[in-house]
Tab-separated table of C-alpha atoms in Angstrom:
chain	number	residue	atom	x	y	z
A	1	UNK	CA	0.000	0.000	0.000
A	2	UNK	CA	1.192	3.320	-0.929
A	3	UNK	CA	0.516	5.377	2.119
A	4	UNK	CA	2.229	8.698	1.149
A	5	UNK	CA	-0.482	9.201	-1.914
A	6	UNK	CA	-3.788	8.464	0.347
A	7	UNK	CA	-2.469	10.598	3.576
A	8	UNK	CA	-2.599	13.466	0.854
A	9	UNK	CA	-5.796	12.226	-0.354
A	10	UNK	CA	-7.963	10.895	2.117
A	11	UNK	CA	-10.474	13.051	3.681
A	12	UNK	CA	-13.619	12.280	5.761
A	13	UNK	CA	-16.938	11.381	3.364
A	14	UNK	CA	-19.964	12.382	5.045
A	15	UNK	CA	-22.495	11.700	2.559
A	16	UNK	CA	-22.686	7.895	1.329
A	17	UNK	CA	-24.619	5.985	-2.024
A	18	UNK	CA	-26.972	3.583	-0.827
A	19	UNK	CA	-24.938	1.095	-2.523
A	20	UNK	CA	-24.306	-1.340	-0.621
A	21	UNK	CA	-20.334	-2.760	-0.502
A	22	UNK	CA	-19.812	-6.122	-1.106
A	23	UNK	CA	-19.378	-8.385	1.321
A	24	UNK	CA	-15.553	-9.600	0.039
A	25	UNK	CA	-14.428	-6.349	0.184
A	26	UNK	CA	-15.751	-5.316	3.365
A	27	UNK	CA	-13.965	-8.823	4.567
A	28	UNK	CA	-10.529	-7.554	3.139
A	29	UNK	CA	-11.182	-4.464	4.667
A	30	UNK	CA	-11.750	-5.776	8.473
A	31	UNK	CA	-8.775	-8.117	7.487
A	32	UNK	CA	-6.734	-5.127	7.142
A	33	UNK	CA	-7.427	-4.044	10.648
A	34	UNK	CA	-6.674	-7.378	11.994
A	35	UNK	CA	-3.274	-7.781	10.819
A	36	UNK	CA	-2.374	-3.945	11.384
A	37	UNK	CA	-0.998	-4.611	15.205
A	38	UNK	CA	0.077	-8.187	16.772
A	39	UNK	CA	-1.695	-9.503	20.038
A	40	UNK	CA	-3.401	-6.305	20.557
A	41	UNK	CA	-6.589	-7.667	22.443
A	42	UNK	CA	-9.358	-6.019	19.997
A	43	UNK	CA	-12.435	-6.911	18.086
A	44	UNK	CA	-13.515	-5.328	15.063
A	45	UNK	CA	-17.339	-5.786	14.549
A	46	UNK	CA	-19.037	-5.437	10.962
A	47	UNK	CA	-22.619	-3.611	11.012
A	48	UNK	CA	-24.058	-4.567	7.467
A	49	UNK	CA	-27.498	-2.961	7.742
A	50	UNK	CA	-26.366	0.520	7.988
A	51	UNK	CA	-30.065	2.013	8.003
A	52	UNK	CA	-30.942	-0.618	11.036
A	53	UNK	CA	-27.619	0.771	12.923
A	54	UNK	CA	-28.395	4.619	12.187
A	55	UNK	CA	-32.294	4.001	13.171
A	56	UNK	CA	-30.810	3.093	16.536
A	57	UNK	CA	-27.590	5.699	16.788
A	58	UNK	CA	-29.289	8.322	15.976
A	59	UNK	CA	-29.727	11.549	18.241
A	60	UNK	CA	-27.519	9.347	20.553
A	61	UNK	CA	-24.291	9.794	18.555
A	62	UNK	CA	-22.115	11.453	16.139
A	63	UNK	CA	-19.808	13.970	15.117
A	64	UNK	CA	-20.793	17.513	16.550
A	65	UNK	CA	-24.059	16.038	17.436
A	66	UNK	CA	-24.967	15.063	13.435
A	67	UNK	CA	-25.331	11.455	12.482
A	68	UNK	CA	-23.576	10.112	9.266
A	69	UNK	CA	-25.965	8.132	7.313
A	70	UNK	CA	-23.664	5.151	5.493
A	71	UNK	CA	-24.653	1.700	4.351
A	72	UNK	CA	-22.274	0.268	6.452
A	73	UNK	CA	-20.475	0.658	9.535
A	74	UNK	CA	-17.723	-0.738	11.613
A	75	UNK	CA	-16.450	-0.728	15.348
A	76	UNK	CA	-13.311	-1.555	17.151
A	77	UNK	CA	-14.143	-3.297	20.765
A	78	UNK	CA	-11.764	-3.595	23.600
A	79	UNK	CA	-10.605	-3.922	27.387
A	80	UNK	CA	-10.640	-0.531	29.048
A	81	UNK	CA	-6.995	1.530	29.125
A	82	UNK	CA	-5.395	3.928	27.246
A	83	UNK	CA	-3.085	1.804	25.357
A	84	UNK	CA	-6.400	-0.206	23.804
A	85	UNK	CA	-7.231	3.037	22.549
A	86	UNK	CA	-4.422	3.854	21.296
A	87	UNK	CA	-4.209	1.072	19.307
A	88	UNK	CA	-8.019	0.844	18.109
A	89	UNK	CA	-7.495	4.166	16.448
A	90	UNK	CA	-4.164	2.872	14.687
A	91	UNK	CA	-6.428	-0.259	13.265
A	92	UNK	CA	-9.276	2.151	12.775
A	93	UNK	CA	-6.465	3.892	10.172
A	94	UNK	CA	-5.531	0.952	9.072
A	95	UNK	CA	-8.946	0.022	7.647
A	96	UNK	CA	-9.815	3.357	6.483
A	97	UNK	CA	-6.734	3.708	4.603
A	98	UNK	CA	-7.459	0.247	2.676
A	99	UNK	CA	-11.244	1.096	2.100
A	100	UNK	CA	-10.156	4.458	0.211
A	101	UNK	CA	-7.622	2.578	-1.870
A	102	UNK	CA	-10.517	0.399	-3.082
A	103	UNK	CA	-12.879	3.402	-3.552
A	104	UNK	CA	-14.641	4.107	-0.543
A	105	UNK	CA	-15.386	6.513	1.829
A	106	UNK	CA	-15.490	6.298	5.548
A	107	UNK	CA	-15.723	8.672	8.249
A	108	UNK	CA	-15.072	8.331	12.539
A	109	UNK	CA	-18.283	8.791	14.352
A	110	UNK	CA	-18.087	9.827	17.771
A	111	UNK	CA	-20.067	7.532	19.433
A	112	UNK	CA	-20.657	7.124	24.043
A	113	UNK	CA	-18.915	3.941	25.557
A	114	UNK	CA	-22.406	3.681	27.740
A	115	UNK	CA	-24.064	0.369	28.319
A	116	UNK	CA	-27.165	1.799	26.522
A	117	UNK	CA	-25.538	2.331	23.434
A	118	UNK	CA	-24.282	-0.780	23.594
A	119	UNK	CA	-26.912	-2.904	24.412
A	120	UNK	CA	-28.999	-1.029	21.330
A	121	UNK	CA	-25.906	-2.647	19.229
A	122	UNK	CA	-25.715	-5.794	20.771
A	123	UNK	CA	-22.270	-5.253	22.187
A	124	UNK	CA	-21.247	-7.274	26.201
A	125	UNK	CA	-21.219	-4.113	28.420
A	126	UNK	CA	-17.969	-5.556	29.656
A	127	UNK	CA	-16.452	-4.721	26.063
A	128	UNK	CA	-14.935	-0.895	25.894
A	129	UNK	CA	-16.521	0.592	22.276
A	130	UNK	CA	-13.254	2.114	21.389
A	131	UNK	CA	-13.763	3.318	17.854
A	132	UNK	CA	-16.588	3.121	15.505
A	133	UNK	CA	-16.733	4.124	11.568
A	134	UNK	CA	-18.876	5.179	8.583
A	135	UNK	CA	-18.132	3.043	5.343
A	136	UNK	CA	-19.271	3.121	1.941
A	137	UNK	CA	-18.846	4.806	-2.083
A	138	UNK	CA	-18.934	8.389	-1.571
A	139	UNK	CA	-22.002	9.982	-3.057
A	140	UNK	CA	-20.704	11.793	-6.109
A	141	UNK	CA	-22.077	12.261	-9.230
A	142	UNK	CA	-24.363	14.269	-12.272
A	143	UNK	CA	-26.771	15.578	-9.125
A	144	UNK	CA	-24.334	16.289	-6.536
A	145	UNK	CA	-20.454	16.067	-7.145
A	146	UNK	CA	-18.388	15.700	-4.442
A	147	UNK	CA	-16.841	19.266	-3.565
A	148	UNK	CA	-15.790	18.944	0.004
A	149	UNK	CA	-12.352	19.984	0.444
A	150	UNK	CA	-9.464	18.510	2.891
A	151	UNK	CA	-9.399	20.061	6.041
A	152	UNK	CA	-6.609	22.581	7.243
A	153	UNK	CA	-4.107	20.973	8.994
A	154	UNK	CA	-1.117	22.948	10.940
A	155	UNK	CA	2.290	22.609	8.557
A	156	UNK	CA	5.209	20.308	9.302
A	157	UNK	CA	7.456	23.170	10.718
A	158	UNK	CA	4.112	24.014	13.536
A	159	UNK	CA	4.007	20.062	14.653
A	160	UNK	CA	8.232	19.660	15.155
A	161	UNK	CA	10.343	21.506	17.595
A	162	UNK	CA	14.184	20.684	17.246
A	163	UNK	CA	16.663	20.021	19.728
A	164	UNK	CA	14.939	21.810	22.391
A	165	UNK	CA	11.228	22.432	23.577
A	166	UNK	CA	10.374	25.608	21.820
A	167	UNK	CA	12.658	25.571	19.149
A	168	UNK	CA	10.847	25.667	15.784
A	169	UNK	CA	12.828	24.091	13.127
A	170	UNK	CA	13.601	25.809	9.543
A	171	UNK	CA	12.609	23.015	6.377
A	172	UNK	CA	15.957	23.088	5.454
A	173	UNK	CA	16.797	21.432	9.522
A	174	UNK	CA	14.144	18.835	8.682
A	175	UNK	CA	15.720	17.971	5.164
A	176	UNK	CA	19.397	17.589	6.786
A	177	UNK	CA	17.577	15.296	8.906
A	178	UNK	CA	15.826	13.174	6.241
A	179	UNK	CA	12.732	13.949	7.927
A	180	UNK	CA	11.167	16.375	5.527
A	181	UNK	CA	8.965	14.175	3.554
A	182	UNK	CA	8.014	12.309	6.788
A	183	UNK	CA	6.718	15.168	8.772
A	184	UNK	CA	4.648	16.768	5.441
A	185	UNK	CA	2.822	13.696	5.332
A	186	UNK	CA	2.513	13.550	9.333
A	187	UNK	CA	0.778	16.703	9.629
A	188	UNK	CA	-2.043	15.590	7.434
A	189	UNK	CA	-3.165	13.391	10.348
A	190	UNK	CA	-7.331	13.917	11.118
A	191	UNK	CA	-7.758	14.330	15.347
A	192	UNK	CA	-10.759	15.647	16.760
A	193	UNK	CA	-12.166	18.860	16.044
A	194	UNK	CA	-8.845	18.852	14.128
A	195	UNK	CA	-7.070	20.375	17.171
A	196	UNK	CA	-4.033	18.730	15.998
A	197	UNK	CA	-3.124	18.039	20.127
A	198	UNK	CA	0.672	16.723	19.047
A	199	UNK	CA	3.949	18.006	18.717
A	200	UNK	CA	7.079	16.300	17.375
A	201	UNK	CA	10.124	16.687	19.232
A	202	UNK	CA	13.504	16.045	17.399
A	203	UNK	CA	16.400	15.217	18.994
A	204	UNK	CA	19.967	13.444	18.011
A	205	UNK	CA	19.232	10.142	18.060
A	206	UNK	CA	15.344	10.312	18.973
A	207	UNK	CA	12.221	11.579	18.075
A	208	UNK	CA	10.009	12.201	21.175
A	209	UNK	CA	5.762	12.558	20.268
A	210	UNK	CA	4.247	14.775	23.507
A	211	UNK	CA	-0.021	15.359	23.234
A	212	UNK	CA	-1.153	18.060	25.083
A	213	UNK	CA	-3.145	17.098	28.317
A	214	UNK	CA	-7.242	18.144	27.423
A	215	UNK	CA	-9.633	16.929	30.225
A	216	UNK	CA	-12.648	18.043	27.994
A	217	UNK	CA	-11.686	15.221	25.067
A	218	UNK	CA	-10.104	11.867	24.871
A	219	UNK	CA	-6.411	12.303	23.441
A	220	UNK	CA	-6.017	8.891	23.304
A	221	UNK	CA	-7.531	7.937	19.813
A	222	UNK	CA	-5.643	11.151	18.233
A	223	UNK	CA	-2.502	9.780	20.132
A	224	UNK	CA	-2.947	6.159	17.994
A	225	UNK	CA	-3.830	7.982	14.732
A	226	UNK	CA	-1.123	10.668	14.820
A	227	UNK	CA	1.276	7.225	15.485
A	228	UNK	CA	-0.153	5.875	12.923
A	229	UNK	CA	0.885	8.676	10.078
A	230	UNK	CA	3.987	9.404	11.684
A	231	UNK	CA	4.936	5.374	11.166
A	232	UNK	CA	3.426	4.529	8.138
A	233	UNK	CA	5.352	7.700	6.609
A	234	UNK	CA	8.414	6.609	8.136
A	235	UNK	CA	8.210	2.939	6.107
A	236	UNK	CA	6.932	5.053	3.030
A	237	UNK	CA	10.189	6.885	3.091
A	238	UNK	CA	12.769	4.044	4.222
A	239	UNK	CA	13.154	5.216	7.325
A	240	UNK	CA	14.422	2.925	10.143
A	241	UNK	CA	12.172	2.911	13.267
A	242	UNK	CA	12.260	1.543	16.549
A	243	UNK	CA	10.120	2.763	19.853
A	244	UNK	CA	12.080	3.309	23.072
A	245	UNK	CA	11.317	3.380	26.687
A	246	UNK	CA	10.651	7.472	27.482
A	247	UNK	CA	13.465	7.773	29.646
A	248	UNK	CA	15.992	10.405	30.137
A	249	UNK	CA	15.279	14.571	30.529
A	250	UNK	CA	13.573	15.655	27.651
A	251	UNK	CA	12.178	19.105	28.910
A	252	UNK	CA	8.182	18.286	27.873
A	253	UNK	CA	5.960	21.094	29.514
A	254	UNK	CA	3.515	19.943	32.045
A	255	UNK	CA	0.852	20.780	29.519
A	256	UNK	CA	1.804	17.956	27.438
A	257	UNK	CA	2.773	14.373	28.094
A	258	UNK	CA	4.677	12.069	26.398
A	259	UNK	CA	3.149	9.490	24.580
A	260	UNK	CA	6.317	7.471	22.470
A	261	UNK	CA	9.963	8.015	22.068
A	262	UNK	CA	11.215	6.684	18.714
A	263	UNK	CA	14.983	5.494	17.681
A	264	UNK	CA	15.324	6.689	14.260
């Protein structure tokens, strides 16, 4: 998969066909998820009757209080904790990543990890809903074409510091680095309310990822999608990778926390 093209391309659909996807596809989809992370502890449950799941999500969910109508949609299912968040958003990329390079749209819903919602899906109330996703062909066409542009996202220079807290980096620092490429295609990372929470810290030998501390949203799910970019646009680019233990004085604010350190 060439994940440099659909970071620049993917965007969030929010208006679906009624076609409905077939049931292969949607299989190599989920399968994508699957095999995205190794002994990670998740489920990832298909809902194939998208009007059935929207008659009973609706006015209980979605993004900014709207509802996306979609044939289809999917959900990621876990053990409470931060780290099964983490890596439900990085499968929930995963997925969405492989249904736009076989046409599709999708779009996160934001959706209440209460027992009622759950039990109107069907889910164990012991299960955490982690993540939970819009799928289907984008509705495009002679009647209404689809005009919705990308969203604004901050540029690689406003996500890095270098060598210190504080210090914004010129492109030419990120170039001598071989990181230039990598961070352009980081930034286009979707969060919520795009607040972009993240900020890249460059060092000699490491690269240290600190997410600002917001008691009013969950961080966690941006943390596992902005790992997700930054990763997958490392292996697009030939970089070598490793994560470390987050040890040592790196300076974070007490604003922020750190989240991974990276060998690179």
């Amino acid at each position: 998969m060439n994940y440099s093209n659909i970071m620049e391309e993917i965007k969030s659909t929010r208006d679906y066909k009624e076609t409905v996807v077939k049931g292969e596809l949607l299989k190599e989809i989920i399968s994508a998820g699957d095999t995205a992370l190794e002994n990670q502890g998740l489920d990832i449950v298909l809902f194939e009757d998208g009007e059935q799941t929207k008659q009973k999500l609706e006015g209980k969910a979605g993004y900014f209080g709207k509802f996306i109508g979609a044939p289809h949609y999917i959900a990621v299912l876990s053990d409470d904790g931060r780290k099964s968040k983490e890596d439900a958003a990085y499968i929930m990329e995963m997925m969405r990543f492989k249904a736009h390079k076989e046409g599709l749209g999708s779009c996160w819903i934001t959706i209440p990890n209460t027992d009622e919602i759950k039990a109107d899906l069907g889910i164990d109330a012991a299960r955490s809903l982690c993540g939970f996703l819009a799928i289907g062909y984008r509705y495009a066409g002679i009647f209404k074409k689809d005009i919705q542009e990308k969203a604004f996202r901050q540029g690689a220079i406003e996500i890095t510091y270098m060598d210190e807290w504080g210090n914004t980096p010129e492109w030419e620092d990120l170039e001598a680095r071989g990181l230039d490429q990598v961070f352009y295609l980081t930034r286009f990372a979707p969060s919520w309310g795009n607040k972009q929470p993240w900020k890249f810290l460059i060092l000699k030998n490491h690269v240290v990822l600190a997410v600002e501390k917001d008691s009013s949203t969950d961080t966690d799910l941006d943390t596992g999608i902005i790992k997700f970019y930054f990763e997958k646009a490392c292996v697009d680019k030939g970089l070598s990778l490793q994560t470390a233990e987050a040890s040592g004085e790196f300076n974070i604010p007490e604003s922020y926390e750190i989240r991974a350190v990276y060998n690179i």
